[in-house]
Amino acid sequence: MFAYSYSRYGSPDVLEKIEIPTPAPKPDEVLIKVHATTVSAADWRVRSLTLPKGLGWAGRLMFGITGPRKPILGTDLSGVIEAVGDKVTQYQPGDAVIGFPGADLGAHAEFVIMPAEGKLVRKPDNISFEQAAAIPFGATTAYDFLVNKTQIKAGDTVLINGASGSVGSACVQIAKHLGAHVTAVSSGSNVQMVQQLGAERVIDYRREDVTALGANFDVVVDAVGTLPWSRAQHLIVPGGRMLLIAGKTSDIIFGALKARMKGKRMIGGVASESRDVLAAVVDLAERGVFAPVIDRCYPFDEMRAAHAHVDTGHKKGNVVVFFTGKNQSNALE
Ligand SMILES: NC(=O)c1ccc[n+]([C@@H]2O[C@H](COP(=O)([O-])OP(=O)(O)OC[C@H]3O[C@@H](n4cnc5c(N)ncnc54)[C@H](OP(=O)(O)O)[C@@H]3O)[C@@H](O)[C@H]2O)c1
C-alpha cells in the first residue's frame, strides 16, 4: 500500500510517498480501505513541531525527541472495511465507516488498522466520503468543549474567535443548534460563510476590535490563540466561561487562576477523543444539523500541496485528501 511518511520535522517537503506492506488486522481489529482523509491543524503542528508556547519539550517527548515517532500523519478518515479480525462481530467487509485516529495518527495511508471498539462509527448513506472525513477533528473538539466541558444551553450568548476554521466552524453550528446566540470573529472574506453557519453577528477582525464589544457573553471561545484571558476577561459576564481551545500553556494555567478570582471560569486543555463524541457529531451530520465546511479537496498524490495550504493558517474549515471518487465541493459554498 502507499502512504505518506516523514522522518524529520519541517515543511511539507519532508513528506515522502512510500510503499509498504498492507497490515493484517489482529483478532479485535479492522482493516479499512481509506477513501478520504484530511490535513488537520494537528498534522501541521506535529509535522512542523509548531506547538503552542510552553509545550516545546513536552511536545518533543510526546512526538519524538530527535525525529517523529509516528512516521505517518493523518487524524481523520472515511473508508470501507476491507477485512476484520476473528473476534470482530460489529463490522464486516464492505461496511462504510468514519474513523478518528486523532492523536494516534496514521490516516495518510491507503489502508489503516483500527480497533473495532475504537473511535470508529458507520458512515451514514447521506454523507459523502469527503464530507465524512471532514467531520471528526473539528466537530469532536467543538462538541467536547461546548457540550461535555461547558453544557452550553439555549439562550446563552457565545463569542467564537476563529469561526471560519475547522474547530470554529463546527463551534458556530453546534452552539446555534443548542439554541445559543452566536457572535463570530473571522476575516471579511469569510463573513458570509460564517453567517450561513448560524452566526447572528460577525466581527471582521481586520476592521473591528473584538475587545471593544463589552461584557455581553456567557461564553467566549478562542479557537485561534489570539484572544487569551487578558484580552477577553471583560467580555465575559459574571459567572461566565472562557474556552481556550488554542493558546499558550501559561495562558491556560494563569488564565484559569485569574478567572476563578473574578468569579468566572476558564476551560482549556485537550479535547477528549472518544467513540461516543464521534457518534454524537456523526449523528448531527446525518440529521443535517451540522455540515462540515470543506475548503479544498486534493488527490492523494498532492498531499504536499494540501499540507502547504493548511500551513497558511487561513484554510476555511477542512482540507480533504481523497483516494477515489470525484472532488466534492461544500454545499454551503
Ligand atoms: N485543545 C484542543 O484539544 C484542540 C483540538 C483541535 C484543535 N486545536 C487547536 O485549535 C486551533 C484551531 O484549529 P483549526 O483546525 O480550527 O485550525 P484552522 O482550521 O487551521 O484555522 C484556520 C482559521 O483561523 C482563522 N484565523 C486566523 N487568524 C485569525 C485571527 N487573528 N482571528 C480570527 N480568526 C483567525 C482563519 O480565518 P481567516 O482566513 O479569515 O483569517 C482560518 O479560517 C489550532 O491552533 C489547533 O491546534 C486544539
mmCIF file of N, CA, C and O in Angstrom, residues 262-333:
data_model
loop_
_atom_site.group_PDB
_atom_site.id
_atom_site.type_symbol
_atom_site.label_atom_id
_atom_site.label_comp_id
_atom_site.label_asym_id
_atom_site.label_seq_id
_atom_site.Cartn_x
_atom_site.Cartn_y
_atom_site.Cartn_z
ATOM 1 N N LYS A 262 -12.034 36.097 39.701
ATOM 2 C CA LYS A 262 -13.070 37.055 39.250
ATOM 3 C C LYS A 262 -14.455 36.416 39.223
ATOM 4 O O LYS A 262 -15.398 36.981 38.664
ATOM 5 N N GLY A 263 -14.581 35.192 39.749
ATOM 6 C CA GLY A 263 -15.883 34.527 39.755
ATOM 7 C C GLY A 263 -16.293 34.013 38.377
ATOM 8 O O GLY A 263 -17.475 33.818 38.087
ATOM 9 N N LYS A 264 -15.297 33.825 37.495
ATOM 10 C CA LYS A 264 -15.570 33.276 36.155
ATOM 11 C C LYS A 264 -14.785 31.972 36.033
ATOM 12 O O LYS A 264 -14.075 31.574 36.962
ATOM 13 N N ARG A 265 -14.895 31.318 34.884
ATOM 14 C CA ARG A 265 -14.206 30.033 34.750
ATOM 15 C C ARG A 265 -13.493 29.953 33.401
ATOM 16 O O ARG A 265 -14.045 30.379 32.382
ATOM 17 N N MET A 266 -12.268 29.439 33.421
ATOM 18 C CA MET A 266 -11.537 29.220 32.174
ATOM 19 C C MET A 266 -11.392 27.713 31.987
ATOM 20 O O MET A 266 -10.973 26.998 32.896
ATOM 21 N N ILE A 267 -11.768 27.230 30.791
ATOM 22 C CA ILE A 267 -11.644 25.800 30.494
ATOM 23 C C ILE A 267 -10.690 25.666 29.319
ATOM 24 O O ILE A 267 -10.917 26.246 28.251
ATOM 25 N N GLY A 268 -9.591 24.921 29.521
ATOM 26 C CA GLY A 268 -8.613 24.750 28.439
ATOM 27 C C GLY A 268 -8.224 23.290 28.336
ATOM 28 O O GLY A 268 -8.987 22.403 28.716
ATOM 29 N N GLY A 269 -7.039 23.049 27.809
ATOM 30 C CA GLY A 269 -6.548 21.673 27.710
ATOM 31 C C GLY A 269 -6.938 21.040 26.384
ATOM 32 O O GLY A 269 -7.302 21.718 25.430
ATOM 33 N N VAL A 270 -6.884 19.707 26.390
ATOM 34 C CA VAL A 270 -7.050 18.957 25.144
ATOM 35 C C VAL A 270 -8.442 18.341 25.112
ATOM 36 O O VAL A 270 -8.914 17.810 26.124
ATOM 37 N N ALA A 271 -9.092 18.411 23.961
ATOM 38 C CA ALA A 271 -10.406 17.769 23.807
ATOM 39 C C ALA A 271 -10.239 16.263 23.966
ATOM 40 O O ALA A 271 -9.278 15.691 23.455
ATOM 41 N N SER A 272 -11.182 15.631 24.677
ATOM 42 C CA SER A 272 -11.033 14.180 24.836
ATOM 43 C C SER A 272 -11.585 13.499 23.577
ATOM 44 O O SER A 272 -12.623 13.885 23.051
ATOM 45 N N GLU A 273 -10.830 12.540 23.092
ATOM 46 C CA GLU A 273 -11.224 11.826 21.871
ATOM 47 C C GLU A 273 -11.940 10.548 22.284
ATOM 48 O O GLU A 273 -11.380 9.732 23.000
ATOM 49 N N SER A 274 -13.191 10.395 21.855
ATOM 50 C CA SER A 274 -13.906 9.174 22.234
ATOM 51 C C SER A 274 -14.868 8.759 21.132
ATOM 52 O O SER A 274 -15.294 9.583 20.315
ATOM 53 N N ARG A 275 -15.214 7.480 21.153
ATOM 54 C CA ARG A 275 -16.178 6.960 20.179
ATOM 55 C C ARG A 275 -17.545 7.626 20.379
ATOM 56 O O ARG A 275 -18.245 7.920 19.416
ATOM 57 N N ASP A 276 -17.908 7.871 21.646
ATOM 58 C CA ASP A 276 -19.217 8.468 21.932
ATOM 59 C C ASP A 276 -19.349 9.856 21.309
ATOM 60 O O ASP A 276 -20.391 10.206 20.748
ATOM 61 N N VAL A 277 -18.300 10.671 21.445
ATOM 62 C CA VAL A 277 -18.360 12.023 20.881
ATOM 63 C C VAL A 277 -18.388 11.937 19.348
ATOM 64 O O VAL A 277 -19.142 12.649 18.679
ATOM 65 N N LEU A 278 -17.586 11.023 18.789
ATOM 66 C CA LEU A 278 -17.608 10.850 17.331
ATOM 67 C C LEU A 278 -19.021 10.465 16.873
ATOM 68 O O LEU A 278 -19.559 11.031 15.914
ATOM 69 N N ALA A 279 -19.649 9.525 17.594
ATOM 70 C CA ALA A 279 -21.001 9.082 17.223
ATOM 71 C C ALA A 279 -21.988 10.250 17.318
ATOM 72 O O ALA A 279 -22.874 10.408 16.466
ATOM 73 N N ALA A 280 -21.804 11.094 18.341
ATOM 74 C CA ALA A 280 -22.736 12.223 18.533
ATOM 75 C C ALA A 280 -22.635 13.207 17.359
ATOM 76 O O ALA A 280 -23.659 13.681 16.854
ATOM 77 N N VAL A 281 -21.409 13.517 16.914
ATOM 78 C CA VAL A 281 -21.294 14.519 15.837
ATOM 79 C C VAL A 281 -21.683 13.920 14.476
ATOM 80 O O VAL A 281 -22.230 14.618 13.619
ATOM 81 N N VAL A 282 -21.443 12.628 14.298
ATOM 82 C CA VAL A 282 -21.873 11.986 13.042
ATOM 83 C C VAL A 282 -23.408 11.967 12.990
ATOM 84 O O VAL A 282 -24.011 12.185 11.935
ATOM 85 N N ASP A 283 -24.024 11.773 14.147
ATOM 86 C CA ASP A 283 -25.491 11.814 14.212
ATOM 87 C C ASP A 283 -26.001 13.217 13.826
ATOM 88 O O ASP A 283 -26.967 13.348 13.068
ATOM 89 N N LEU A 284 -25.333 14.261 14.333
ATOM 90 C CA LEU A 284 -25.729 15.632 13.963
ATOM 91 C C LEU A 284 -25.598 15.838 12.457
ATOM 92 O O LEU A 284 -26.446 16.474 11.822
ATOM 93 N N ALA A 285 -24.528 15.279 11.881
ATOM 94 C CA ALA A 285 -24.319 15.432 10.430
ATOM 95 C C ALA A 285 -25.379 14.653 9.651
ATOM 96 O O ALA A 285 -25.903 15.138 8.644
ATOM 97 N N GLU A 286 -25.711 13.468 10.121
ATOM 98 C CA GLU A 286 -26.725 12.659 9.428
ATOM 99 C C GLU A 286 -28.071 13.367 9.431
ATOM 100 O O GLU A 286 -28.815 13.338 8.451
ATOM 101 N N ARG A 287 -28.369 14.067 10.546
ATOM 102 C CA ARG A 287 -29.658 14.760 10.663
ATOM 103 C C ARG A 287 -29.638 16.137 9.996
ATOM 104 O O ARG A 287 -30.622 16.871 10.043
ATOM 105 N N GLY A 288 -28.482 16.519 9.428
ATOM 106 C CA GLY A 288 -28.396 17.796 8.718
ATOM 107 C C GLY A 288 -28.251 18.996 9.635
ATOM 108 O O GLY A 288 -28.331 20.144 9.201
ATOM 109 N N VAL A 289 -28.005 18.738 10.917
ATOM 110 C CA VAL A 289 -27.838 19.817 11.891
ATOM 111 C C VAL A 289 -26.447 20.437 11.768
ATOM 112 O O VAL A 289 -26.235 21.617 12.023
ATOM 113 N N PHE A 290 -25.485 19.605 11.360
ATOM 114 C CA PHE A 290 -24.096 20.045 11.227
ATOM 115 C C PHE A 290 -23.569 19.577 9.868
ATOM 116 O O PHE A 290 -23.775 18.417 9.488
ATOM 117 N N ALA A 291 -22.925 20.497 9.148
ATOM 118 C CA ALA A 291 -22.300 20.121 7.866
ATOM 119 C C ALA A 291 -20.853 20.592 7.895
ATOM 120 O O ALA A 291 -20.605 21.801 8.017
ATOM 121 N N PRO A 292 -19.898 19.671 7.832
ATOM 122 C CA PRO A 292 -18.502 20.125 7.891
ATOM 123 C C PRO A 292 -18.184 21.021 6.699
ATOM 124 O O PRO A 292 -18.578 20.717 5.577
ATOM 125 N N VAL A 293 -17.494 22.126 6.967
ATOM 126 C CA VAL A 293 -17.086 23.022 5.883
ATOM 127 C C VAL A 293 -15.848 22.427 5.214
ATOM 128 O O VAL A 293 -14.896 22.024 5.891
ATOM 129 N N ILE A 294 -15.900 22.345 3.889
ATOM 130 C CA ILE A 294 -14.733 21.843 3.150
ATOM 131 C C ILE A 294 -14.191 22.982 2.289
ATOM 132 O O ILE A 294 -14.912 23.577 1.499
ATOM 133 N N ASP A 295 -12.924 23.274 2.484
ATOM 134 C CA ASP A 295 -12.261 24.336 1.735
ATOM 135 C C ASP A 295 -11.835 23.789 0.378
ATOM 136 O O ASP A 295 -12.364 24.167 -0.660
ATOM 137 N N ARG A 296 -10.902 22.843 0.386
ATOM 138 C CA ARG A 296 -10.409 22.259 -0.859
ATOM 139 C C ARG A 296 -10.259 20.756 -0.694
ATOM 140 O O ARG A 296 -10.012 20.280 0.418
ATOM 141 N N CYS A 297 -10.372 20.032 -1.833
ATOM 142 C CA CYS A 297 -10.101 18.593 -1.855
ATOM 143 C C CYS A 297 -8.901 18.341 -2.771
ATOM 144 O O CYS A 297 -8.860 18.867 -3.890
ATOM 145 N N TYR A 298 -7.950 17.574 -2.303
ATOM 146 C CA TYR A 298 -6.742 17.264 -3.086
ATOM 147 C C TYR A 298 -6.663 15.758 -3.313
ATOM 148 O O TYR A 298 -6.963 14.978 -2.394
ATOM 149 N N PRO A 299 -6.214 15.324 -4.509
ATOM 150 C CA PRO A 299 -5.944 13.895 -4.675
ATOM 151 C C PRO A 299 -4.750 13.474 -3.809
ATOM 152 O O PRO A 299 -3.898 14.312 -3.477
ATOM 153 N N PHE A 300 -4.693 12.197 -3.463
ATOM 154 C CA PHE A 300 -3.658 11.694 -2.548
ATOM 155 C C PHE A 300 -2.243 12.092 -3.004
ATOM 156 O O PHE A 300 -1.392 12.420 -2.182
ATOM 157 N N ASP A 301 -2.019 12.060 -4.321
ATOM 158 C CA ASP A 301 -0.676 12.378 -4.825
ATOM 159 C C ASP A 301 -0.280 13.831 -4.585
ATOM 160 O O ASP A 301 0.886 14.191 -4.760
ATOM 161 N N GLU A 302 -1.264 14.680 -4.208
ATOM 162 C CA GLU A 302 -0.950 16.097 -3.948
ATOM 163 C C GLU A 302 -0.954 16.416 -2.449
ATOM 164 O O GLU A 302 -1.316 17.506 -2.020
ATOM 165 N N MET A 303 -0.569 15.411 -1.666
ATOM 166 C CA MET A 303 -0.554 15.568 -0.203
ATOM 167 C C MET A 303 0.292 16.768 0.230
ATOM 168 O O MET A 303 -0.090 17.519 1.136
ATOM 169 N N ARG A 304 1.458 16.966 -0.412
ATOM 170 C CA ARG A 304 2.304 18.097 0.000
ATOM 171 C C ARG A 304 1.597 19.430 -0.225
ATOM 172 O O ARG A 304 1.712 20.354 0.584
ATOM 173 N N ALA A 305 0.875 19.545 -1.352
ATOM 174 C CA ALA A 305 0.153 20.796 -1.641
ATOM 175 C C ALA A 305 -0.958 21.009 -0.605
ATOM 176 O O ALA A 305 -1.213 22.142 -0.169
ATOM 177 N N ALA A 306 -1.609 19.918 -0.193
ATOM 178 C CA ALA A 306 -2.658 20.023 0.829
ATOM 179 C C ALA A 306 -2.055 20.543 2.136
ATOM 180 O O ALA A 306 -2.619 21.434 2.793
ATOM 181 N N HIS A 307 -0.894 20.007 2.519
ATOM 182 C CA HIS A 307 -0.217 20.486 3.740
ATOM 183 C C HIS A 307 0.152 21.969 3.599
ATOM 184 O O HIS A 307 0.004 22.739 4.546
ATOM 185 N N ALA A 308 0.659 22.339 2.408
ATOM 186 C CA ALA A 308 1.099 23.729 2.217
ATOM 187 C C ALA A 308 -0.089 24.677 2.399
ATOM 188 O O ALA A 308 0.055 25.762 2.971
ATOM 189 N N HIS A 309 -1.264 24.273 1.952
ATOM 190 C CA HIS A 309 -2.445 25.139 2.122
ATOM 191 C C HIS A 309 -2.802 25.259 3.612
ATOM 192 O O HIS A 309 -3.122 26.352 4.093
ATOM 193 N N VAL A 310 -2.730 24.169 4.323
ATOM 194 C CA VAL A 310 -3.031 24.212 5.765
ATOM 195 C C VAL A 310 -2.005 25.094 6.494
ATOM 196 O O VAL A 310 -2.353 25.835 7.420
ATOM 197 N N ASP A 311 -0.748 25.027 6.049
ATOM 198 C CA ASP A 311 0.314 25.812 6.692
ATOM 199 C C ASP A 311 0.063 27.319 6.628
ATOM 200 O O ASP A 311 0.647 28.068 7.414
ATOM 201 N N THR A 312 -0.785 27.770 5.696
ATOM 202 C CA THR A 312 -1.046 29.220 5.605
ATOM 203 C C THR A 312 -1.764 29.738 6.847
ATOM 204 O O THR A 312 -1.731 30.925 7.136
ATOM 205 N N GLY A 313 -2.456 28.836 7.584
ATOM 206 C CA GLY A 313 -3.233 29.262 8.762
ATOM 207 C C GLY A 313 -4.537 29.938 8.371
ATOM 208 O O GLY A 313 -5.224 30.510 9.209
ATOM 209 N N HIS A 314 -4.909 29.861 7.086
ATOM 210 C CA HIS A 314 -6.124 30.552 6.631
ATOM 211 C C HIS A 314 -7.059 29.638 5.857
ATOM 212 O O HIS A 314 -7.785 30.086 4.982
ATOM 213 N N LYS A 315 -7.027 28.345 6.150
ATOM 214 C CA LYS A 315 -7.998 27.479 5.460
ATOM 215 C C LYS A 315 -9.394 27.772 6.004
ATOM 216 O O LYS A 315 -9.549 28.248 7.133
ATOM 217 N N LYS A 316 -10.385 27.454 5.181
ATOM 218 C CA LYS A 316 -11.785 27.578 5.614
ATOM 219 C C LYS A 316 -12.254 26.183 5.985
ATOM 220 O O LYS A 316 -12.337 25.316 5.108
ATOM 221 N N GLY A 317 -12.544 25.937 7.225
ATOM 222 C CA GLY A 317 -12.990 24.605 7.632
ATOM 223 C C GLY A 317 -11.890 23.576 7.419
ATOM 224 O O GLY A 317 -10.805 23.689 7.996
ATOM 225 N N ASN A 318 -12.166 22.625 6.524
ATOM 226 C CA ASN A 318 -11.288 21.462 6.425
ATOM 227 C C ASN A 318 -10.681 21.286 5.042
ATOM 228 O O ASN A 318 -11.292 21.638 4.032
ATOM 229 N N VAL A 319 -9.498 20.695 5.014
ATOM 230 C CA VAL A 319 -8.828 20.327 3.766
ATOM 231 C C VAL A 319 -8.868 18.810 3.663
ATOM 232 O O VAL A 319 -8.364 18.099 4.542
ATOM 233 N N VAL A 320 -9.498 18.334 2.590
ATOM 234 C CA VAL A 320 -9.703 16.889 2.417
ATOM 235 C C VAL A 320 -8.732 16.348 1.378
ATOM 236 O O VAL A 320 -8.415 17.020 0.392
ATOM 237 N N VAL A 321 -8.246 15.136 1.601
ATOM 238 C CA VAL A 321 -7.395 14.424 0.636
ATOM 239 C C VAL A 321 -8.125 13.129 0.286
ATOM 240 O O VAL A 321 -8.518 12.384 1.186
ATOM 241 N N PHE A 322 -8.340 12.904 -1.013
ATOM 242 C CA PHE A 322 -9.172 11.760 -1.392
ATOM 243 C C PHE A 322 -8.408 10.745 -2.246
ATOM 244 O O PHE A 322 -7.461 11.081 -2.946
ATOM 245 N N PHE A 323 -8.855 9.504 -2.151
ATOM 246 C CA PHE A 323 -8.265 8.427 -2.942
ATOM 247 C C PHE A 323 -9.113 8.100 -4.162
ATOM 248 O O PHE A 323 -8.602 7.819 -5.223
ATOM 249 N N THR A 324 -10.444 8.070 -3.931
ATOM 250 C CA THR A 324 -11.324 7.678 -5.029
ATOM 251 C C THR A 324 -12.475 8.657 -5.098
ATOM 252 O O THR A 324 -12.675 9.464 -4.192
ATOM 253 N N GLY A 325 -13.286 8.585 -6.151
ATOM 254 C CA GLY A 325 -14.466 9.432 -6.245
ATOM 255 C C GLY A 325 -14.106 10.810 -6.743
ATOM 256 O O GLY A 325 -12.939 11.143 -6.945
ATOM 257 N N LYS A 326 -15.136 11.589 -6.915
ATOM 258 C CA LYS A 326 -14.934 12.918 -7.504
ATOM 259 C C LYS A 326 -14.652 13.947 -6.429
ATOM 260 O O LYS A 326 -15.049 13.812 -5.297
ATOM 261 N N ASN A 327 -13.959 15.029 -6.849
ATOM 262 C CA ASN A 327 -13.766 16.169 -5.982
ATOM 263 C C ASN A 327 -15.147 16.715 -5.606
ATOM 264 O O ASN A 327 -15.994 16.889 -6.446
ATOM 265 N N GLN A 328 -15.349 16.936 -4.305
ATOM 266 C CA GLN A 328 -16.689 17.311 -3.862
ATOM 267 C C GLN A 328 -16.646 18.676 -3.201
ATOM 268 O O GLN A 328 -15.892 18.892 -2.275
ATOM 269 N N SER A 329 -17.452 19.614 -3.634
ATOM 270 C CA SER A 329 -17.401 20.927 -3.002
ATOM 271 C C SER A 329 -18.433 20.991 -1.888
ATOM 272 O O SER A 329 -19.350 20.183 -1.812
ATOM 273 N N ASN A 330 -18.291 21.974 -1.034
ATOM 274 C CA ASN A 330 -19.165 22.100 0.115
ATOM 275 C C ASN A 330 -20.510 22.710 -0.277
ATOM 276 O O ASN A 330 -20.571 23.671 -1.021
ATOM 277 N N ALA A 331 -21.556 22.146 0.256
ATOM 278 C CA ALA A 331 -22.893 22.616 -0.079
ATOM 279 C C ALA A 331 -23.100 24.073 0.334
ATOM 280 O O ALA A 331 -23.959 24.758 -0.196
ATOM 281 N N LEU A 332 -22.326 24.530 1.336
ATOM 282 C CA LEU A 332 -22.518 25.889 1.832
ATOM 283 C C LEU A 332 -21.836 26.932 0.955
ATOM 284 O O LEU A 332 -22.036 28.113 1.128
ATOM 285 N N GLU A 333 -20.972 26.493 0.037
ATOM 286 C CA GLU A 333 -20.246 27.475 -0.768
ATOM 287 C C GLU A 333 -21.139 28.053 -1.859
ATOM 288 O O GLU A 333 -22.040 27.414 -2.327
#
